[in-house]
XYZ file of C-alpha atoms in Angstrom:
502
model
C 99.296 182.718 30.219
C 103.092 182.382 29.268
C 104.829 179.519 30.900
C 107.639 180.788 33.506
C 111.158 177.671 34.215
C 110.943 176.060 36.805
C 112.991 177.579 40.660
C 115.538 175.762 41.130
C 118.490 176.564 43.918
C 121.898 175.144 45.345
C 122.178 173.613 48.192
C 126.490 172.573 49.780
C 127.252 170.733 52.157
C 130.177 168.211 52.534
C 129.613 166.257 49.611
C 129.904 168.875 47.315
C 126.963 171.420 44.961
C 124.319 170.345 43.786
C 121.352 172.252 41.872
C 118.035 171.641 43.123
C 114.417 171.772 41.401
C 111.494 173.518 43.004
C 109.161 174.579 45.014
C 106.651 174.031 44.788
C 107.919 170.598 45.928
C 106.278 166.631 45.152
C 107.974 164.994 47.599
C 111.872 165.449 48.539
C 113.178 168.419 46.135
C 115.043 166.347 43.006
C 118.290 166.786 41.409
C 118.361 168.746 37.710
C 121.184 167.206 36.505
C 121.637 163.661 36.884
C 124.804 163.093 35.454
C 126.720 166.436 37.292
C 125.779 164.594 40.634
C 127.256 166.180 43.364
C 130.243 168.941 42.475
C 133.101 169.303 44.390
C 133.446 172.585 44.772
C 134.125 175.227 47.956
C 132.347 178.329 46.694
C 129.280 178.464 43.991
C 127.892 181.448 41.852
C 125.530 182.584 39.280
C 125.178 184.807 36.628
C 122.682 187.843 37.155
C 120.600 185.390 34.874
C 120.691 182.550 36.248
C 122.090 181.029 32.805
C 125.841 179.948 34.415
C 127.524 179.012 37.269
C 130.789 178.965 38.223
C 132.488 176.294 40.801
C 135.375 177.080 42.528
C 137.384 174.362 42.446
C 141.668 173.924 44.304
C 142.789 174.782 41.130
C 140.223 175.982 38.423
C 137.520 177.874 37.883
C 134.360 175.734 36.247
C 131.161 177.288 34.621
C 128.091 175.530 34.117
C 125.153 176.179 31.291
C 122.534 175.178 34.393
C 119.774 175.040 31.616
C 121.448 172.665 30.217
C 124.323 170.849 32.859
C 126.563 171.368 29.852
C 130.384 172.241 31.579
C 130.976 175.378 29.311
C 134.586 176.322 30.062
C 137.359 175.561 33.200
C 139.413 178.485 33.927
C 142.808 177.339 35.314
C 142.876 179.936 37.861
C 144.032 178.083 41.391
C 143.854 179.697 44.987
C 140.704 181.939 44.434
C 139.278 184.012 46.810
C 136.036 185.024 45.796
C 134.187 185.159 42.055
C 131.276 187.334 40.430
C 130.348 187.719 37.337
C 129.368 190.981 35.652
C 126.167 191.904 35.597
C 124.984 190.173 31.805
C 127.714 187.301 33.152
C 130.836 188.222 29.581
C 133.291 188.522 33.037
C 134.241 186.899 35.722
C 136.309 188.941 38.170
C 138.085 187.261 40.342
C 140.508 187.720 43.776
C 143.002 185.898 44.804
C 145.634 186.737 47.728
C 148.460 188.413 47.212
C 151.602 187.364 47.056
C 154.405 190.115 45.894
C 153.543 192.265 43.849
C 151.156 189.570 41.413
C 148.433 191.387 39.509
C 145.600 188.672 41.488
C 143.118 190.987 40.512
C 141.608 189.498 37.299
C 139.228 189.814 35.140
C 137.932 186.502 33.162
C 135.807 186.815 29.505
C 133.272 183.761 30.453
C 132.782 182.463 26.553
C 136.475 182.203 26.017
C 139.034 182.640 28.999
C 141.882 184.982 28.200
C 142.439 187.663 30.460
C 141.122 190.842 29.446
C 141.861 193.111 32.375
C 144.230 191.939 35.068
C 145.229 194.578 37.818
C 147.044 194.189 41.906
C 144.514 194.615 44.524
C 145.644 194.150 48.106
C 142.920 193.317 50.027
C 138.793 193.343 49.504
C 135.735 193.085 51.739
C 132.626 192.643 51.624
C 131.701 196.792 51.116
C 134.530 196.888 48.014
C 133.859 193.654 46.602
C 132.837 193.740 43.339
C 136.586 195.736 43.301
C 135.636 196.136 39.279
C 131.613 197.958 39.400
C 129.503 197.737 36.063
C 126.146 199.219 34.939
C 123.400 197.219 34.420
C 124.638 197.136 30.522
C 128.328 196.569 31.251
C 128.963 200.018 29.053
C 130.333 201.254 31.521
C 133.205 200.310 34.655
C 134.679 201.492 37.596
C 137.637 200.851 39.744
C 138.391 202.842 42.695
C 142.234 203.652 43.758
C 143.998 205.987 45.266
C 142.420 209.222 45.652
C 141.464 208.340 42.181
C 138.374 206.430 40.382
C 139.379 204.703 37.334
C 136.726 205.279 34.210
C 136.643 202.021 31.384
C 134.680 201.005 28.199
C 132.448 198.276 29.210
C 132.995 196.861 26.018
C 136.432 197.099 25.467
C 138.913 196.985 27.957
C 141.991 197.169 25.462
C 141.506 200.648 25.495
C 142.838 201.434 28.882
C 142.171 204.268 31.323
C 139.223 206.737 29.255
C 138.872 208.826 32.237
C 139.398 209.638 35.534
C 138.375 211.250 38.677
C 140.610 212.636 40.600
C 139.389 213.480 44.574
C 142.315 213.291 46.943
C 141.191 211.416 50.067
C 138.177 209.657 47.980
C 137.945 206.141 49.830
C 134.095 205.121 48.618
C 132.842 204.549 45.060
C 129.150 203.752 43.979
C 128.334 203.447 40.256
C 124.671 204.167 38.649
C 123.785 200.794 37.629
C 120.540 201.635 35.262
C 121.467 203.979 33.828
C 125.326 204.401 33.926
C 124.872 208.011 34.506
C 125.887 209.260 37.411
C 128.689 208.270 40.138
C 128.695 208.837 43.456
C 131.863 208.984 45.404
C 132.550 209.299 49.148
C 134.811 210.965 51.320
C 135.378 210.578 55.172
C 136.521 213.473 58.027
C 140.029 214.333 57.806
C 141.863 216.205 60.174
C 138.864 218.169 61.654
C 136.980 217.887 57.600
C 133.565 216.597 57.581
C 132.358 213.747 55.735
C 131.593 214.253 52.663
C 129.358 212.511 49.390
C 129.401 214.109 46.014
C 127.432 212.969 42.680
C 129.302 213.504 39.743
C 128.237 212.926 35.795
C 129.737 210.635 33.916
C 129.617 213.032 30.660
C 132.246 215.106 32.216
C 133.721 213.152 35.716
C 137.314 213.996 34.906
C 136.594 217.980 35.318
C 135.104 217.332 39.330
C 133.036 219.758 39.227
C 129.318 217.661 41.496
C 125.789 218.317 40.456
C 125.325 216.890 44.199
C 126.663 217.118 47.051
C 126.441 216.628 51.329
C 128.918 216.932 54.101
C 128.841 215.742 57.325
C 130.144 214.492 60.334
C 130.384 211.377 62.983
C 131.484 209.263 59.964
C 134.347 207.211 58.965
C 132.506 204.965 56.661
C 129.546 204.890 54.212
C 127.274 202.343 52.031
C 126.472 204.265 49.100
C 122.330 202.437 47.136
C 121.742 203.394 44.168
C 117.470 203.411 43.087
C 116.874 202.330 39.355
C 116.722 204.709 37.207
C 119.883 206.209 38.667
C 117.593 209.514 39.851
C 118.490 208.708 43.892
C 121.704 208.150 46.412
C 120.908 207.119 50.293
C 124.249 207.437 51.992
C 124.165 205.290 54.934
C 126.832 206.971 57.162
C 128.955 205.278 60.300
C 131.403 205.859 62.988
C 133.147 203.390 64.542
C 132.505 205.181 67.996
C 129.246 206.652 69.237
C 130.539 209.822 71.467
C 126.780 209.490 73.311
C 127.870 206.126 74.883
C 125.065 205.123 73.744
C 125.556 202.681 70.920
C 128.347 199.974 71.350
C 128.882 199.712 67.623
C 129.379 203.431 66.650
C 126.829 206.018 65.889
C 124.945 206.378 61.948
C 122.411 207.937 59.884
C 121.055 208.233 56.574
C 121.016 210.680 53.977
C 119.701 211.380 50.705
C 120.929 212.663 47.885
C 119.223 213.342 44.210
C 120.897 213.097 40.755
C 119.338 217.168 39.692
C 120.753 218.499 42.948
C 117.667 219.524 43.704
C 117.870 217.783 47.449
C 120.805 216.815 49.567
C 119.605 216.506 52.965
C 119.179 213.383 56.117
C 116.075 211.044 56.301
C 113.341 212.167 58.668
C 113.943 209.318 61.135
C 111.466 209.076 63.721
C 113.501 207.019 66.520
C 117.035 207.069 67.822
C 119.097 204.972 67.692
C 122.041 202.240 64.544
C 120.308 201.669 61.178
C 119.934 198.575 60.425
C 119.058 198.008 57.227
C 117.930 200.318 54.080
C 116.703 198.947 50.770
C 115.751 200.165 47.906
C 111.993 198.992 45.745
C 112.520 197.500 43.259
C 110.738 200.221 41.570
C 113.304 202.408 42.866
C 110.455 205.258 43.795
C 110.462 204.177 47.817
C 112.413 202.973 50.504
C 112.695 200.781 52.860
C 114.236 201.718 56.372
C 114.565 200.050 59.686
C 116.265 201.767 62.505
C 115.866 202.557 66.549
C 116.828 201.069 69.666
C 114.946 197.948 70.549
C 112.073 197.379 69.569
C 112.881 198.636 66.091
C 111.256 200.711 63.842
C 110.312 200.383 60.002
C 109.379 203.013 58.172
C 108.472 203.310 54.302
C 109.678 206.180 52.035
C 109.558 207.679 48.530
C 111.281 209.511 46.832
C 110.817 212.860 47.930
C 111.771 211.294 51.072
C 108.531 211.869 52.808
C 107.241 209.325 55.009
C 104.259 207.316 53.711
C 103.912 204.157 56.281
C 105.077 203.269 59.625
C 104.836 199.283 59.890
C 105.354 199.734 63.711
C 108.467 198.270 66.202
C 109.303 195.030 67.091
C 112.469 192.907 66.816
C 114.063 193.789 63.639
C 117.578 194.361 62.237
C 116.970 192.918 58.622
C 113.623 193.972 55.751
C 113.597 192.106 51.934
C 111.600 193.233 49.831
C 110.507 191.054 47.216
C 111.777 191.137 42.992
C 108.464 192.217 41.370
C 107.830 194.420 44.759
C 104.585 193.439 45.780
C 105.511 191.538 49.377
C 107.819 192.600 52.397
C 109.655 190.568 54.849
C 111.066 192.171 58.372
C 112.853 190.081 59.928
C 115.232 189.925 63.437
C 118.222 187.485 62.352
C 121.593 187.302 64.091
C 121.866 188.471 67.713
C 118.020 188.791 67.344
C 115.615 185.339 68.160
C 114.617 185.103 64.315
C 111.093 187.602 64.139
C 109.904 187.174 60.746
C 106.956 189.213 59.573
C 105.219 189.083 55.794
C 103.878 191.975 54.127
C 101.633 192.917 51.662
C 102.408 196.272 49.476
C 99.799 197.045 48.146
C 97.258 196.582 51.375
C 99.611 197.004 53.198
C 98.686 194.448 55.812
C 100.715 192.700 56.831
C 100.004 188.002 56.228
C 101.690 186.394 58.962
C 104.550 186.280 60.971
C 107.023 183.646 62.515
C 109.703 182.574 64.171
C 113.302 181.369 61.982
C 115.541 181.416 64.946
C 119.225 180.634 64.219
C 118.877 181.862 60.438
C 122.898 183.235 58.687
C 121.235 184.138 55.365
C 117.084 184.848 53.856
C 116.447 185.095 50.550
C 113.080 185.594 48.592
C 112.443 183.305 45.768
C 113.131 184.986 42.081
C 109.176 184.819 41.159
C 108.495 186.406 44.647
C 106.214 183.497 45.601
C 108.926 181.696 47.865
C 111.084 182.688 51.252
C 114.240 180.949 51.632
C 116.521 181.350 55.451
C 119.482 178.921 56.249
C 121.363 178.199 59.415
C 124.872 177.116 57.246
C 127.768 176.736 58.576
C 131.187 177.752 59.901
C 128.842 180.305 61.462
C 126.799 177.736 63.351
C 127.824 174.330 63.931
C 124.631 172.994 64.742
C 121.220 173.032 63.879
C 122.312 173.240 60.483
C 119.914 172.464 56.935
C 117.205 175.878 55.338
C 113.247 176.028 55.591
C 111.006 177.120 52.170
C 107.954 178.919 53.505
C 105.784 180.845 50.997
C 105.355 184.328 50.086
C 101.711 184.262 53.153
C 104.173 182.973 55.664
C 102.498 179.220 55.470
C 105.485 176.903 55.427
C 106.078 175.197 52.546
C 108.883 172.313 53.055
C 112.107 172.130 55.299
C 115.055 170.009 55.263
C 117.914 169.556 57.916
C 122.246 168.398 58.046
C 124.625 167.253 59.663
C 126.447 170.505 58.241
C 125.469 172.651 55.518
C 127.304 175.227 53.863
C 125.540 177.173 51.312
C 121.715 177.083 50.423
C 120.859 180.405 47.385
C 118.319 180.509 44.933
C 118.431 180.172 40.890
C 118.223 184.105 40.074
C 116.204 185.148 36.859
C 116.110 188.409 34.794
C 113.572 190.856 35.910
C 110.844 190.348 32.739
C 111.195 186.318 34.012
C 108.602 185.838 36.394
C 105.810 188.692 35.772
C 104.279 190.085 39.213
C 101.516 188.360 40.850
C 98.542 189.207 42.752
C 98.034 187.416 46.341
C 95.602 183.977 46.340
C 91.881 184.225 47.504
C 93.342 182.241 50.180
C 96.552 184.648 51.339
C 93.792 187.791 50.916
C 91.205 185.984 53.553
C 94.271 184.888 55.986
C 95.696 188.918 55.193
C 91.495 190.171 56.668
C 92.205 187.499 59.479
C 94.879 188.746 60.849
C 96.327 192.451 61.479
C 100.117 193.567 62.081
C 100.956 191.785 65.243
C 102.124 192.769 68.483
C 105.069 192.989 67.919
C 104.537 195.182 65.073
C 102.590 197.442 66.769
C 103.305 201.392 67.062
C 103.514 202.709 70.535
C 100.731 204.550 72.319
C 103.401 207.057 73.338
C 102.493 206.820 77.082
C 104.610 209.021 79.738
C 107.250 206.587 81.307
C 106.701 207.126 85.288
C 109.432 208.960 87.019
C 111.704 205.803 88.075
C 111.398 203.956 91.901
C 113.906 201.878 92.933
C 113.030 197.799 93.731
C 112.540 198.608 97.798
C 109.933 201.299 97.317
C 106.829 199.246 97.322
C 107.856 197.254 99.969
C 108.873 200.174 102.260
C 105.296 201.867 100.938
C 103.367 198.770 101.854
C 104.935 198.619 105.570
C 103.791 202.222 106.544
C 100.355 201.691 104.735
C 100.202 198.938 107.452
C 101.804 201.554 110.534
C 99.251 203.566 109.754
C 95.803 201.535 109.053
C 95.247 201.780 105.784
C 93.558 198.593 103.628
C 93.837 197.603 100.342
C 91.712 200.169 98.566
C 93.439 202.374 100.590
C 96.766 201.303 99.312
C 96.505 201.327 95.762
C 94.395 204.475 95.946
C 97.424 206.373 97.544
C 99.964 204.343 94.650
C 102.733 205.457 97.839
C 104.426 206.357 101.063
C 104.454 210.210 100.484
C 101.905 211.735 101.741
C 98.037 210.445 101.985
C 95.220 211.389 100.716
C 92.254 213.729 102.917
C 89.997 210.423 102.914
C 92.411 208.498 103.689
C 92.934 210.831 106.180
C 89.612 211.831 107.541
C 89.275 207.485 107.582
C 92.314 207.244 109.888
C 90.646 209.408 112.343
C 87.175 207.798 112.756
C 88.842 204.118 113.080
C 90.832 205.635 115.947
C 87.715 207.427 117.880
C 85.472 204.133 116.945
C 88.414 202.380 118.541
C 89.153 204.968 122.213
C 84.761 204.605 122.358
C 85.374 200.838 122.288
C 87.519 200.923 124.594
C 85.505 202.645 127.505
């Protein structure tokens, strides 16, 4: 078996950023590079393969080699609010708060520090960042502007805009990552017209002839998610207002389209309520959805949009596949109490459940064998720290901080850590632990009619007035009428009493 590199992760507290080695741990985690010590910075970001680490300082971005700890380059960019590497680490994209018409969106060459592209960007959001999207091989890049999507040659930005997709009202775009064959565009509801999502072939994008399209109402925002292989697109459509007044956060619907145009429709969810999370499997052949009024339901679908397995119900709003697609974590974070369940994809059995309350961030390690949760500031100012669990839910390590800002795994390319089956010990645990009560499917029993709180007390008083014993009272179940046997018993007791009196 080939030697694989050790896992590494960063932690950032008021004293700075440290790159630590592990797990597994023998004692306390050790700093990877003693010569670096703790790096003063306000943020950090790894490249996708983990080979580079960019840290944000007040006056510059500093890029380090994470294998040697060597400083590679300093980019003189002050006041950077967000920074992200392109998929292969060729470019570093930064955003600064705009001052006038300053070109504040910049694409830097990560080796030379030279500016590759510089444009104006008014603002960014969690869903719109990064503004410039790349395919996984960086052959294609795109950027959404008013009523248009601009297409670039990802290997040569000096060519300028090489193609355009013009679509009035467009508000969202997602470039297929691997391969870069298609692009998806979203247009929200406008003046009574329904929202729609369209898929275009990149080779003919300027003709604006879609190969797949779906229209729907009740949507003013949408999240677009391609699978690996660029054959399927999930669309989580949301509206700010729920006209049925069932959900404070609005309504959500999940749609599915294929890039060959053979399928378009709503994903058949079997429970009403919000959709909390949707995640494609790393293999691109199936996806998970957690949805419905609490307790939420979790369902596994294939690429034909057919349900494969029901994980039952529980207090969940978060799900993650490990990078190999072999293990699944279901959890309830945020305003939920922190229930976590670990599942094996092959056997579709639950390893273990546990509690990880007040979790702010959580993610699998790149080797898929560990899961880290963290409670960080400024989201939470107390109980800061991180916990590491094994893939089967076994606690492995925990460290508390007075204040922790960040805890993040160093990522790795998908071919670095091969998939490994559960160990025999985990298999034994798996055979003993069935799906916990919090994730068991409901029996589907029909709820009884509503009875006001005083009804039970009224029934008891009436039963006593009629002379019923406790057994008869339980058999009637309410004050509404007596059974024939109860009436006969009542008459028999009355006759005996009259005979005794005479």
